[in-house]
Coordinates of N, CA and C in Angstrom, one line a residue:
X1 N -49.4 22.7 -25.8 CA -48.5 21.8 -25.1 C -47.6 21.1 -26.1
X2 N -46.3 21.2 -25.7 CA -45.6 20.7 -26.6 C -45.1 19.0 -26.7
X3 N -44.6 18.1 -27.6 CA -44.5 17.0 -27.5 C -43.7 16.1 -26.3
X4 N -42.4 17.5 -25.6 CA -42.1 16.8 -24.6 C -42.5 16.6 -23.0
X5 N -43.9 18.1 -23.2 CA -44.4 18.3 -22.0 C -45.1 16.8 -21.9
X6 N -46.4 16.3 -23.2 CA -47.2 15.2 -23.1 C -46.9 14.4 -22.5
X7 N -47.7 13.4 -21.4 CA -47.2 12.5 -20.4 C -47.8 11.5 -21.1
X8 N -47.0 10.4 -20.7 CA -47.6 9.0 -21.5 C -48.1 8.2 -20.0
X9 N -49.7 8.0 -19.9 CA -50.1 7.3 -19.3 C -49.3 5.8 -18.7
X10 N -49.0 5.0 -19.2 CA -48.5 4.1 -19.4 C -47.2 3.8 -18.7
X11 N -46.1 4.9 -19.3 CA -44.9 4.9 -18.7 C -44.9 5.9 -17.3
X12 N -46.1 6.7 -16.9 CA -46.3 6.8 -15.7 C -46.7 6.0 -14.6
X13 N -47.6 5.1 -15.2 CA -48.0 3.7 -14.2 C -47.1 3.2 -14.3
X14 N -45.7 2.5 -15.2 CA -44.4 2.0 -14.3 C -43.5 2.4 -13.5
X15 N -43.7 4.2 -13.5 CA -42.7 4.9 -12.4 C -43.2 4.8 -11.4
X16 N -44.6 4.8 -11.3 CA -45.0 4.4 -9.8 C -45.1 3.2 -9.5
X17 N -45.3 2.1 -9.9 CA -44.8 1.2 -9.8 C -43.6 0.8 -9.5
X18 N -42.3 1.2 -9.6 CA -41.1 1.1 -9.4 C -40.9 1.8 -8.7
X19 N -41.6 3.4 -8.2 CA -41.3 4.1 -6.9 C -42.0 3.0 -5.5
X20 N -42.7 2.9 -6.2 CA -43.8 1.7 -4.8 C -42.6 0.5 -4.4
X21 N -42.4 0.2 -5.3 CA -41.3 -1.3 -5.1 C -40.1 -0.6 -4.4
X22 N -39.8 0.2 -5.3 CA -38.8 1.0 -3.8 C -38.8 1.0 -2.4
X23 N -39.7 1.9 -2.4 CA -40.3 2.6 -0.7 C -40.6 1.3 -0.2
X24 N -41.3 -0.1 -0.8 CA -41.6 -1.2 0.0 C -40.0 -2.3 0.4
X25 N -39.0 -1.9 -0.3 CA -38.2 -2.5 -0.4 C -37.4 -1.7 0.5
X26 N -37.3 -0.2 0.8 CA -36.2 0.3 1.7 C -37.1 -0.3 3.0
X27 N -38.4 0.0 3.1 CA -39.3 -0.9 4.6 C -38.7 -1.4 5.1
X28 N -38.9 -2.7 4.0 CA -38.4 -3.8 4.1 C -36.8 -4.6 4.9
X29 N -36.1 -3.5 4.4 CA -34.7 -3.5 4.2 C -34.5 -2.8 6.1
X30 N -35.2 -1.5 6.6 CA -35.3 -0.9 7.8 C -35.5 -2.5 8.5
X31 N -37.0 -2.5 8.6 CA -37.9 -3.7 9.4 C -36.3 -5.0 9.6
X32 N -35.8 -5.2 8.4 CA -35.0 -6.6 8.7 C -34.0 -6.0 9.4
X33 N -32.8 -4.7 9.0 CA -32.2 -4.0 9.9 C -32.2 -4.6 11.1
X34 N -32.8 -3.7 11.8 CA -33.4 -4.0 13.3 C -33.9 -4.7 13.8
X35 N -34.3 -5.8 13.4 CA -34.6 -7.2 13.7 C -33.3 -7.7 14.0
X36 N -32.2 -7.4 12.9 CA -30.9 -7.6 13.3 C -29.9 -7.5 14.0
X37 N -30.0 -6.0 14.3 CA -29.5 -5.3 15.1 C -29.5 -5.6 16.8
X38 N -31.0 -5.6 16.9 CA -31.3 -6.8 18.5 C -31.1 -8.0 18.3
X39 N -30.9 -8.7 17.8 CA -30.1 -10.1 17.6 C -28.9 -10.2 17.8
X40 N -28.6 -9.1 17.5 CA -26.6 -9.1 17.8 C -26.4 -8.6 19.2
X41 N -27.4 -7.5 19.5 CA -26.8 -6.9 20.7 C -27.3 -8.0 21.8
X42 N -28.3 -8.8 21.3 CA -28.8 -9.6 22.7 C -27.7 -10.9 22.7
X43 N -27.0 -11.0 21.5 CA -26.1 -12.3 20.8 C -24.5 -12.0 22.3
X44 N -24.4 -10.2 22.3 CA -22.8 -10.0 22.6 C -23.7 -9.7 24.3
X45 N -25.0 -9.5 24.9 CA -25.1 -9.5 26.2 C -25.4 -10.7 26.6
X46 N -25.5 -11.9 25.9 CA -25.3 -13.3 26.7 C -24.1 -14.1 26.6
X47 N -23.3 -13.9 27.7 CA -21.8 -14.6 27.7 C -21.8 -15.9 27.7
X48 N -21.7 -16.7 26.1 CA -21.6 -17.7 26.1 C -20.9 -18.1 26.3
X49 N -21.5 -19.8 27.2 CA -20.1 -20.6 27.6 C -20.0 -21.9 26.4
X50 N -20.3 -21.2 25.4 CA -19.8 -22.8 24.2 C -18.7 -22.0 23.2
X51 N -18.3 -23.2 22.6 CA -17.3 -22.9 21.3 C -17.9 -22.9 20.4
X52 N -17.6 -22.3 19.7 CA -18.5 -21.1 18.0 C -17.1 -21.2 17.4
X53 N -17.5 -21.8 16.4 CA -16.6 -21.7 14.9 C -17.6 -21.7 13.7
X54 N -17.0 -20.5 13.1 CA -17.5 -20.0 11.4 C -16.8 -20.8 10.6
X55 N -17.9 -21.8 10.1 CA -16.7 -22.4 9.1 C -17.3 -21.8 7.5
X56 N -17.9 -21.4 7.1 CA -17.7 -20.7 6.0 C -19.1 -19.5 5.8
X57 N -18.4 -18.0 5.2 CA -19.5 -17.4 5.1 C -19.5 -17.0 3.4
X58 N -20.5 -17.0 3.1 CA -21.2 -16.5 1.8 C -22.1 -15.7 1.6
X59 N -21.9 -14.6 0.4 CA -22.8 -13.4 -0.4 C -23.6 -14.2 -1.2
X60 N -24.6 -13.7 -0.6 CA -25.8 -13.7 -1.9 C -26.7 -12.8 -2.5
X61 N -27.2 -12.4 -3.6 CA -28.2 -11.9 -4.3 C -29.3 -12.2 -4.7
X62 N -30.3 -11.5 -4.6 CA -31.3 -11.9 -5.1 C -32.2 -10.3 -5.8
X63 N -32.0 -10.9 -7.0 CA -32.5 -10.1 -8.1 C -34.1 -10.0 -8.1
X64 N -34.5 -8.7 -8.1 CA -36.0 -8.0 -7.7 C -36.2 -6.9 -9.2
X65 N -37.8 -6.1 -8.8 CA -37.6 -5.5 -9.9 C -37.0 -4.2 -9.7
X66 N -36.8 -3.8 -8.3 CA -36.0 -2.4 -8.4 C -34.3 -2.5 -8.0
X67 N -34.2 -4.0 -8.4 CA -32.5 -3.8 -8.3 C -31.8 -5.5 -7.9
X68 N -31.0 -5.5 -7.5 CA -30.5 -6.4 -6.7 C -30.2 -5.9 -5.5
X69 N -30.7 -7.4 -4.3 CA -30.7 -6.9 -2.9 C -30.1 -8.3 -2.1
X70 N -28.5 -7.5 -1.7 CA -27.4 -8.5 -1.4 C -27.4 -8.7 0.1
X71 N -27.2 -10.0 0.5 CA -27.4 -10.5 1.8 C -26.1 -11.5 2.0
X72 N -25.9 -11.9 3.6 CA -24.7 -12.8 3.6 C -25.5 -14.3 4.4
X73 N -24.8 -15.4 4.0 CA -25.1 -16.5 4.9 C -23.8 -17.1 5.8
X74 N -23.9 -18.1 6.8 CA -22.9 -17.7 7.5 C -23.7 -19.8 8.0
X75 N -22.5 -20.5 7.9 CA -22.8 -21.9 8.7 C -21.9 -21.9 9.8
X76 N -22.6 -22.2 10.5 CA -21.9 -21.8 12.3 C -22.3 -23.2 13.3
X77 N -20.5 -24.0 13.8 CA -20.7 -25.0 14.3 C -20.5 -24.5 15.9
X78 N -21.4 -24.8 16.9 CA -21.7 -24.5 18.4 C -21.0 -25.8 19.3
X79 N -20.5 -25.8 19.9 CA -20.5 -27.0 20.7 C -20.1 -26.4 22.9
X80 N -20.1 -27.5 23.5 CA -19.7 -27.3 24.9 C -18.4 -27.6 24.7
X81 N -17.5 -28.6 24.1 CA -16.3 -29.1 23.9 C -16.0 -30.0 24.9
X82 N -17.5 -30.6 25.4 CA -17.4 -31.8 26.0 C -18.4 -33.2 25.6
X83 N -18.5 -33.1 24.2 CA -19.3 -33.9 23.3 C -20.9 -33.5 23.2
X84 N -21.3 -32.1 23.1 CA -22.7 -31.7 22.9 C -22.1 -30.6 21.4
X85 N -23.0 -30.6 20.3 CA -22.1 -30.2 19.4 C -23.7 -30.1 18.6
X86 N -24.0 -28.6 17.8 CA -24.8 -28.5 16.9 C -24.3 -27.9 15.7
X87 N -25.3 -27.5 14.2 CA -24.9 -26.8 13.3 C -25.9 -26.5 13.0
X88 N -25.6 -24.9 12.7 CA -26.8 -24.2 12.6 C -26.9 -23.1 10.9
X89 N -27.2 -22.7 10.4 CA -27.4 -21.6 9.0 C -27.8 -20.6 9.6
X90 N -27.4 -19.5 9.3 CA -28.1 -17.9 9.2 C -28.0 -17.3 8.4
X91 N -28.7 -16.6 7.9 CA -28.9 -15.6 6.9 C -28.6 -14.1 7.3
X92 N -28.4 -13.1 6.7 CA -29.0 -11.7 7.0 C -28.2 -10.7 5.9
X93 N -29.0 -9.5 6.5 CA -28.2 -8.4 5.4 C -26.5 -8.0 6.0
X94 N -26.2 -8.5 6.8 CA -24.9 -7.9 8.0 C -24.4 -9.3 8.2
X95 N -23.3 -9.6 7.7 CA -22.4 -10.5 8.3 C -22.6 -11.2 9.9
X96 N -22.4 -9.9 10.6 CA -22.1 -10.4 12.6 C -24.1 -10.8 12.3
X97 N -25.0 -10.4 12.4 CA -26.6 -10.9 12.4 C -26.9 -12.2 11.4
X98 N -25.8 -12.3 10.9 CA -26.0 -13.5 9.6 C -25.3 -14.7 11.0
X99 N -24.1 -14.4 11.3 CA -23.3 -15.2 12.5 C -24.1 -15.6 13.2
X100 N -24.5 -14.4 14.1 CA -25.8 -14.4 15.6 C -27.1 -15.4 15.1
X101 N -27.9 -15.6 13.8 CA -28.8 -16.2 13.7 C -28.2 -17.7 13.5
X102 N -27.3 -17.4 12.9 CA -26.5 -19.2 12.7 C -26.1 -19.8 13.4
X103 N -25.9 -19.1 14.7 CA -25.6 -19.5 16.2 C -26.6 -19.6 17.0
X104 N -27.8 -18.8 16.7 CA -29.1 -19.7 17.3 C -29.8 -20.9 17.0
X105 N -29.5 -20.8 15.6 CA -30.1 -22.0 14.7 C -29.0 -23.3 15.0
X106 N -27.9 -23.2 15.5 CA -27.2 -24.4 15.8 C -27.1 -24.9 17.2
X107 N -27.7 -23.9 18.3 CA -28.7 -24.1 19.9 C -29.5 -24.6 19.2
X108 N -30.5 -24.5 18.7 CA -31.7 -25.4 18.5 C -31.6 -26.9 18.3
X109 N -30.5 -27.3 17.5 CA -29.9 -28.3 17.0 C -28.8 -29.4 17.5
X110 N -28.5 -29.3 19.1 CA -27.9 -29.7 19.9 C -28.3 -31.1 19.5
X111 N -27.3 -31.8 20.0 CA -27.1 -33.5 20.5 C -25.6 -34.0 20.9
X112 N -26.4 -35.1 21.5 CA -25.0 -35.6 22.1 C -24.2 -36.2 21.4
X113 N -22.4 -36.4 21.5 CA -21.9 -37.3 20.8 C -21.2 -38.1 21.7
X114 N -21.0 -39.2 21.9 CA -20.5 -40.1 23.0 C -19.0 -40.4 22.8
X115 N -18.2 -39.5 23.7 CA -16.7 -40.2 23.7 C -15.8 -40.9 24.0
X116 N -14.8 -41.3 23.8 CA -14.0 -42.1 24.7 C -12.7 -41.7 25.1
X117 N -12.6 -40.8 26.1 CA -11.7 -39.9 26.7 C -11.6 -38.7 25.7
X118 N -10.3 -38.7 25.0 CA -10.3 -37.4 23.9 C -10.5 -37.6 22.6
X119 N -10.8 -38.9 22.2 CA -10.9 -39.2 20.7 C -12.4 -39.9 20.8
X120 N -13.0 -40.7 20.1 CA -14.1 -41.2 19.8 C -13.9 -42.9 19.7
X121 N -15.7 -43.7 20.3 CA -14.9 -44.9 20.3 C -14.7 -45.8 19.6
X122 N -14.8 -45.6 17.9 CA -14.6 -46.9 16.2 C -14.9 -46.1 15.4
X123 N -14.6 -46.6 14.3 CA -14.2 -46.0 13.5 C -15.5 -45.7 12.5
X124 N -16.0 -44.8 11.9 CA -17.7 -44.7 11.4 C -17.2 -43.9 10.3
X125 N -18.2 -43.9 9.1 CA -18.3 -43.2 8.0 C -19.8 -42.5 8.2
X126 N -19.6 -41.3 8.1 CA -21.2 -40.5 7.6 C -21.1 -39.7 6.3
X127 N -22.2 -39.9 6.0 CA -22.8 -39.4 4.3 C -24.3 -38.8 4.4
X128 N -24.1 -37.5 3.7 CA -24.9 -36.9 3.8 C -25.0 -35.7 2.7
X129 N -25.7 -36.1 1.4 CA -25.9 -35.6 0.4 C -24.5 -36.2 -0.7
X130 N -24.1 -35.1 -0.9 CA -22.6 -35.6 -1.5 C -21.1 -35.2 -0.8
X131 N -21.8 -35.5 0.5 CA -20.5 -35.5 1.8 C -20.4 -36.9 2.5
X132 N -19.2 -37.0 2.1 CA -19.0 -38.4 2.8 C -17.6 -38.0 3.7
X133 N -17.7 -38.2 5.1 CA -16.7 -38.3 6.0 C -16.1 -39.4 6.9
X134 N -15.3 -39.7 6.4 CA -15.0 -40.9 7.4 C -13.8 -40.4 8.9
X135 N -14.1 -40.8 9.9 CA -13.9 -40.7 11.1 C -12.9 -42.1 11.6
X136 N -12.0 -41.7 12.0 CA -10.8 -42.9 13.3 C -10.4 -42.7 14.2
X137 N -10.7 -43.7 15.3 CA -10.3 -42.7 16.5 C -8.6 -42.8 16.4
X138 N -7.8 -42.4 17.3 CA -6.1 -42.1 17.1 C -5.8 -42.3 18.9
X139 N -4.7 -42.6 18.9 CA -3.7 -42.4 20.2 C -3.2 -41.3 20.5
X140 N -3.4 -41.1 22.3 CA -3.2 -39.6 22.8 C -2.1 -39.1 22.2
X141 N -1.9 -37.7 21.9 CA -1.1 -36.9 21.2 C -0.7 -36.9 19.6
X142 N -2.2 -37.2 19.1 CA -1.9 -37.7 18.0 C -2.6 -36.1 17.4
X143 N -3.6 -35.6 18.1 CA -4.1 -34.0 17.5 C -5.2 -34.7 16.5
X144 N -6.1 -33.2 16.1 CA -6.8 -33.6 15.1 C -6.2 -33.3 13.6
X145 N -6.2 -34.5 12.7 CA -6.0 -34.5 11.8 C -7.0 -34.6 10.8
X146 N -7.0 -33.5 10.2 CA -8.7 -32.8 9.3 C -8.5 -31.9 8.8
X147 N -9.4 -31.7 7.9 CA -9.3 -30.1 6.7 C -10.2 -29.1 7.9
X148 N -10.3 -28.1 7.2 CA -11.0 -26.9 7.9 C -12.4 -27.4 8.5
X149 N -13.4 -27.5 7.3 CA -14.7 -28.2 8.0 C -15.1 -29.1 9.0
X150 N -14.5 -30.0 9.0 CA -14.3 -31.1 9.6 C -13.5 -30.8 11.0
X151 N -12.8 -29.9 11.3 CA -11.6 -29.7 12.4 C -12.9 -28.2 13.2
X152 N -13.4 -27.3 12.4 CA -14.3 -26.7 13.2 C -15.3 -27.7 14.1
X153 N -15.3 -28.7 13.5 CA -16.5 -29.8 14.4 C -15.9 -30.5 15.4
X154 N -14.5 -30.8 14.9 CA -13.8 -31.4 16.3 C -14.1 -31.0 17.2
X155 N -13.5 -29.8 17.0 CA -13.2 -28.4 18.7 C -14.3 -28.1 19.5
X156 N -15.4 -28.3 18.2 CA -16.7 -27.9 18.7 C -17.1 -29.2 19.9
X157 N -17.4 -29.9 19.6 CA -17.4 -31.2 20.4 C -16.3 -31.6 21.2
X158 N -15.5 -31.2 21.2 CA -14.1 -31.5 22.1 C -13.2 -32.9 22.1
X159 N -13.4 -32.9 20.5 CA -12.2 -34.4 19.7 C -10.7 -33.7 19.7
X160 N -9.9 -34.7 20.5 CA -8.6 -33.8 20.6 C -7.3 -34.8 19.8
X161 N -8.3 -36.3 19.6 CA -7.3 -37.0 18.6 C -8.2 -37.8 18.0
X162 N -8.3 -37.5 16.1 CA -8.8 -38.1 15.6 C -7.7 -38.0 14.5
X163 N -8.2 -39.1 13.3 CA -8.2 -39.3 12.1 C -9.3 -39.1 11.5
X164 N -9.0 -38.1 10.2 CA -10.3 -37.9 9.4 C -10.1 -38.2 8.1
X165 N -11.0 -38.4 7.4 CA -10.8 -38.3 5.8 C -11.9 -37.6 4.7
X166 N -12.2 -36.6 4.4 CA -13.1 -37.0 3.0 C -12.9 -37.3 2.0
X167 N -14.2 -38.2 1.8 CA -14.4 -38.8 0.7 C -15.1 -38.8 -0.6
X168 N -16.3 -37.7 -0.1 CA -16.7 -37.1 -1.3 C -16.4 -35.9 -1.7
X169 N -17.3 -34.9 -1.7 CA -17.3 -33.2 -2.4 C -16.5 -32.7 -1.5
X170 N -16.4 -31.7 -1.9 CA -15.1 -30.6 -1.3 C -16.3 -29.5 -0.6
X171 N -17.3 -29.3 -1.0 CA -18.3 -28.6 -0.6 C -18.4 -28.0 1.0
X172 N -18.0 -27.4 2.2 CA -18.1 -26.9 3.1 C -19.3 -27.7 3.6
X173 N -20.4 -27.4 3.3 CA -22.0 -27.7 3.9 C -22.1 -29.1 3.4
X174 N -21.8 -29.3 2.6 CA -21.7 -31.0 2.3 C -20.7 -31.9 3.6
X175 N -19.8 -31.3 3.4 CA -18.3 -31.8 4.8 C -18.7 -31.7 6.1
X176 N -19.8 -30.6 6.3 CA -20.0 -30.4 7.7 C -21.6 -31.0 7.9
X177 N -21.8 -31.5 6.9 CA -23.2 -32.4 7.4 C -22.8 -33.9 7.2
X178 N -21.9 -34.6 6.3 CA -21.1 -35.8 6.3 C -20.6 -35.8 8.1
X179 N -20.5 -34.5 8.2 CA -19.1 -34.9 9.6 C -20.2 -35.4 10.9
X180 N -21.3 -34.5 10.9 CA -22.7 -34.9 11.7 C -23.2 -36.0 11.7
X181 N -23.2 -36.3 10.4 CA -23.7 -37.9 10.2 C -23.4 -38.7 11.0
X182 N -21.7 -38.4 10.4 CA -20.9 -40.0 11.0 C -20.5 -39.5 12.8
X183 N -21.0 -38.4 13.2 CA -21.0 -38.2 14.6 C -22.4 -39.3 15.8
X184 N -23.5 -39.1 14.5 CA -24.7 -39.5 15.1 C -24.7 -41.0 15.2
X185 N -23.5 -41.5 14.2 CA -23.6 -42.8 14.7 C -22.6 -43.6 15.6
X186 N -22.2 -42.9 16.2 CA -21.5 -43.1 16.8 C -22.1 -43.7 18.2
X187 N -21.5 -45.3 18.8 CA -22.2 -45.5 20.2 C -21.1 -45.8 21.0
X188 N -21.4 -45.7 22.5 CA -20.5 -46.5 23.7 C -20.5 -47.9 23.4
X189 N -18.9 -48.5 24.1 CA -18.9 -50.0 23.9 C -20.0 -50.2 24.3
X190 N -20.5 -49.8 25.7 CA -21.6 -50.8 26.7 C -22.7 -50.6 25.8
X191 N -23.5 -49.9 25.0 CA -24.7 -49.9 24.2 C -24.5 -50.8 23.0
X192 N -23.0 -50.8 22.7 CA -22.8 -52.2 21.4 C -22.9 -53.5 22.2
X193 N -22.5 -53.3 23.6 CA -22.1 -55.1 23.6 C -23.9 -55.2 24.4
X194 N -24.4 -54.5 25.1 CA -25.8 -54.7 25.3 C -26.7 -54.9 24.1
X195 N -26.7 -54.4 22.7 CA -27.4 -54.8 21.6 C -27.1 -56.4 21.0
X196 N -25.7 -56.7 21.2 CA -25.1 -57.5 20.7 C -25.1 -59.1 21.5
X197 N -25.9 -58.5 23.0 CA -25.7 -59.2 24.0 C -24.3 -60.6 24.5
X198 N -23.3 -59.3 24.6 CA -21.8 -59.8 25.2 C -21.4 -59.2 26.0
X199 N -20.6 -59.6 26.4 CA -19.8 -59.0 27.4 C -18.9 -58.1 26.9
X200 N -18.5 -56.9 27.8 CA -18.0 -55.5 27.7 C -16.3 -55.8 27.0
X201 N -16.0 -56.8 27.3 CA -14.4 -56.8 26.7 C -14.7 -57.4 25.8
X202 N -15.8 -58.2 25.1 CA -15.6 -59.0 23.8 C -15.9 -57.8 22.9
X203 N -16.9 -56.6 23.6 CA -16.7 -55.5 22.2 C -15.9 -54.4 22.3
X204 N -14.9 -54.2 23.0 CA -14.2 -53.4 23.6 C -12.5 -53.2 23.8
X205 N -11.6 -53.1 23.3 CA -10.4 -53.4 23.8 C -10.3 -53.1 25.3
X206 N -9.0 -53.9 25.9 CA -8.8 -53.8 27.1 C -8.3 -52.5 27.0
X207 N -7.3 -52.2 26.4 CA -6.2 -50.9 26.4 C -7.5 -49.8 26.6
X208 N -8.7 -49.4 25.6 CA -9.4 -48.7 25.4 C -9.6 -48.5 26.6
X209 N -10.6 -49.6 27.3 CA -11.3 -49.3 28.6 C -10.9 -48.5 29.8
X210 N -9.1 -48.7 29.9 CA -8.6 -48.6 30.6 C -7.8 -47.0 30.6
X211 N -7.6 -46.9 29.2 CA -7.3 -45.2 28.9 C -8.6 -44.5 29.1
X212 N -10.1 -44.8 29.2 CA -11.1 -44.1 29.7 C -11.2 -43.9 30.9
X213 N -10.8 -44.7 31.9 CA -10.9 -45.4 32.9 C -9.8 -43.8 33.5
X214 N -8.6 -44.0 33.1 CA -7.7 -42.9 33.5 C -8.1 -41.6 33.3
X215 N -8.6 -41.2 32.1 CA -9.2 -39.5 32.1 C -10.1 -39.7 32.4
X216 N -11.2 -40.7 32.7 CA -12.4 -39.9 33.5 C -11.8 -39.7 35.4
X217 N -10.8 -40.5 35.6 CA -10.1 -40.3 37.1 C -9.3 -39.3 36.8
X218 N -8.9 -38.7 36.0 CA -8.1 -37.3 35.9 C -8.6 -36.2 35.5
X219 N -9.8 -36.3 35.4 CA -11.0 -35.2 35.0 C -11.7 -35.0 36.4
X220 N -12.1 -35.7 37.1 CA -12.5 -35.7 38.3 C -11.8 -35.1 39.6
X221 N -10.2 -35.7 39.3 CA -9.4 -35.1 40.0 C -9.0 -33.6 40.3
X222 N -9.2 -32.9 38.4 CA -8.4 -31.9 37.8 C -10.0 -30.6 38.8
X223 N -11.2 -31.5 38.9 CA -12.6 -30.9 39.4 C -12.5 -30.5 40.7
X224 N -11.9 -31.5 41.3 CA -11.9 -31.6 43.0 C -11.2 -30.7 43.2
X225 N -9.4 -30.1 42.2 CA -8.9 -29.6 43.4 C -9.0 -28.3 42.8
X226 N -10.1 -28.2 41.3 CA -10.3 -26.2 41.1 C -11.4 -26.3 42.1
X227 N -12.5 -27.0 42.8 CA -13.6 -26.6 43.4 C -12.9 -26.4 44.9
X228 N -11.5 -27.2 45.2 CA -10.7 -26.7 46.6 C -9.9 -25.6 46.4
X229 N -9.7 -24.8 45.3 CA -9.1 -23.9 45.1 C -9.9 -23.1 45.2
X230 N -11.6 -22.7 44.7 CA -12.4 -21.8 45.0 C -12.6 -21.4 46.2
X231 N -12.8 -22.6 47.0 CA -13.3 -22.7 48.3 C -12.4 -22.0 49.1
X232 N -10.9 -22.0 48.7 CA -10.0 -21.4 49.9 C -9.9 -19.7 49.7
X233 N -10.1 -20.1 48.1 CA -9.8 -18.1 47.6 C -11.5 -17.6 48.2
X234 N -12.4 -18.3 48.6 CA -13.5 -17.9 49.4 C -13.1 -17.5 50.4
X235 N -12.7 -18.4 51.0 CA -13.0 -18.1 52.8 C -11.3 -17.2 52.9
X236 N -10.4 -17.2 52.3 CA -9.4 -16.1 52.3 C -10.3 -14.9 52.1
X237 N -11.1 -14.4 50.8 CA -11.8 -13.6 50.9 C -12.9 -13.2 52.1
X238 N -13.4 -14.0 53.1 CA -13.8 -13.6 53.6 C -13.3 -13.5 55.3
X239 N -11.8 -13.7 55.3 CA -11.5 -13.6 56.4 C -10.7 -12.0 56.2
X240 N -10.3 -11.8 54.8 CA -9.8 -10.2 54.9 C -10.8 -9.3 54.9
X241 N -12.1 -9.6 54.4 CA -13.3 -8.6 54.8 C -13.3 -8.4 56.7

């Protein structure tokens, strides 16, 4: 037998060992696949009725012993756009299953934010790690004024005039958990002037009360006459049957 036939014990227990970490690693890599795969398809057969904005996605790595094995994450803000508004993280090996889990994970994480017509009702700062956001409410047609992070959470929750600012990190995930913060603290006059035990105009501007006063009567309105519009394209439909 010659020197290059001889097998070295030793450096054959690492090739199998590195073939084993393989074959458990492509498993692995199948198994998560398709875990993903129905996540997405079950993601695009339920027709959601909320607003989904990606506000930022990211590659990651994670170094093993038979290689590097690259994955994406994806922070995904959910809302109705009628002040119900979550954020959620996903992970996965596929971008759209990284989305789909990040959009489950921010269903989970629903809450209310209380508003006052299209803007919000005082002015609040939230901080959360090294995200600081400060929030203003604004006069109709004033739009939202905000960087990217911060304006995916608007929409999401349905703020159609604010003032925004940040004030700390520039960080995405930092900005959109600052923006949560100063959402959660947010209250109705009537819950300030009930804690505070006053009356509704001592905590309240008149003008405010009164511009709520008008879009909740123009919301109601705008209800009555699509639910009379259904009703007639009904019964038209069922007089040409």
């Amino acid at each position: 037998m010659t020197v290059n036939e001889q097998q070295n014990p030793a450096t054959d227990g690492r090739n199998e060992e590195s073939h084993d970490e393989e074959r458990r690693g492509r498993r692995d890599n199948r198994r998560g696949g398709k875990n993903d795969q129905r996540r997405e398809r079950r993601g695009r057969r339920e027709e959601s009725q909320y607003v989904e904005r990606v506000v930022t996605i990211n590659r990651v790595a994670k170094t093993v012993k038979g290689g590097r094995r690259m994955s994406f994450t994806a922070l995904v803000v959910v809302g109705d756009g009628n002040g119900l508004v979550g954020v959620g993280y996903g992970k996965a090996k596929e971008v759209p299953a990284a989305i789909a889990k990040g959009t489950d994970d921010a269903k989970k994480n629903f809450f209310r934010v209380p508003l006052m017509g299209r803007s919000i009702p005082h002015v609040v700062q939230g901080e959360d790690s090294a995200g600081v956001v400060l929030l203003r409410p604004a006069a109709p047609g004033t739009g939202v004024i905000a960087g990217g992070p911060v304006r995916a959470v608007m929409e999401a929750v349905g703020i159609h005039d604010v003032l925004t600012k940040s004030l700390g990190s520039s960080n995405a995930i930092n900005i959109v958990r600052g923006t949560i913060a100063a959402l959660k603290k947010l209250e109705q006059p009537e819950a300030v002037a009930a804690r505070r035990g006053l009356p509704l105009e001592r905590v309240a501007p008149e003008a405010m009360l009164r511009a709520r006063a008008e879009f909740e009567a123009r919301e109601r309105a705008e209800k009555e006459a699509a639910a009379t519009e259904a009703e007639n394209e009904a019964a038209a439909a069922g007089v040409g049957a």
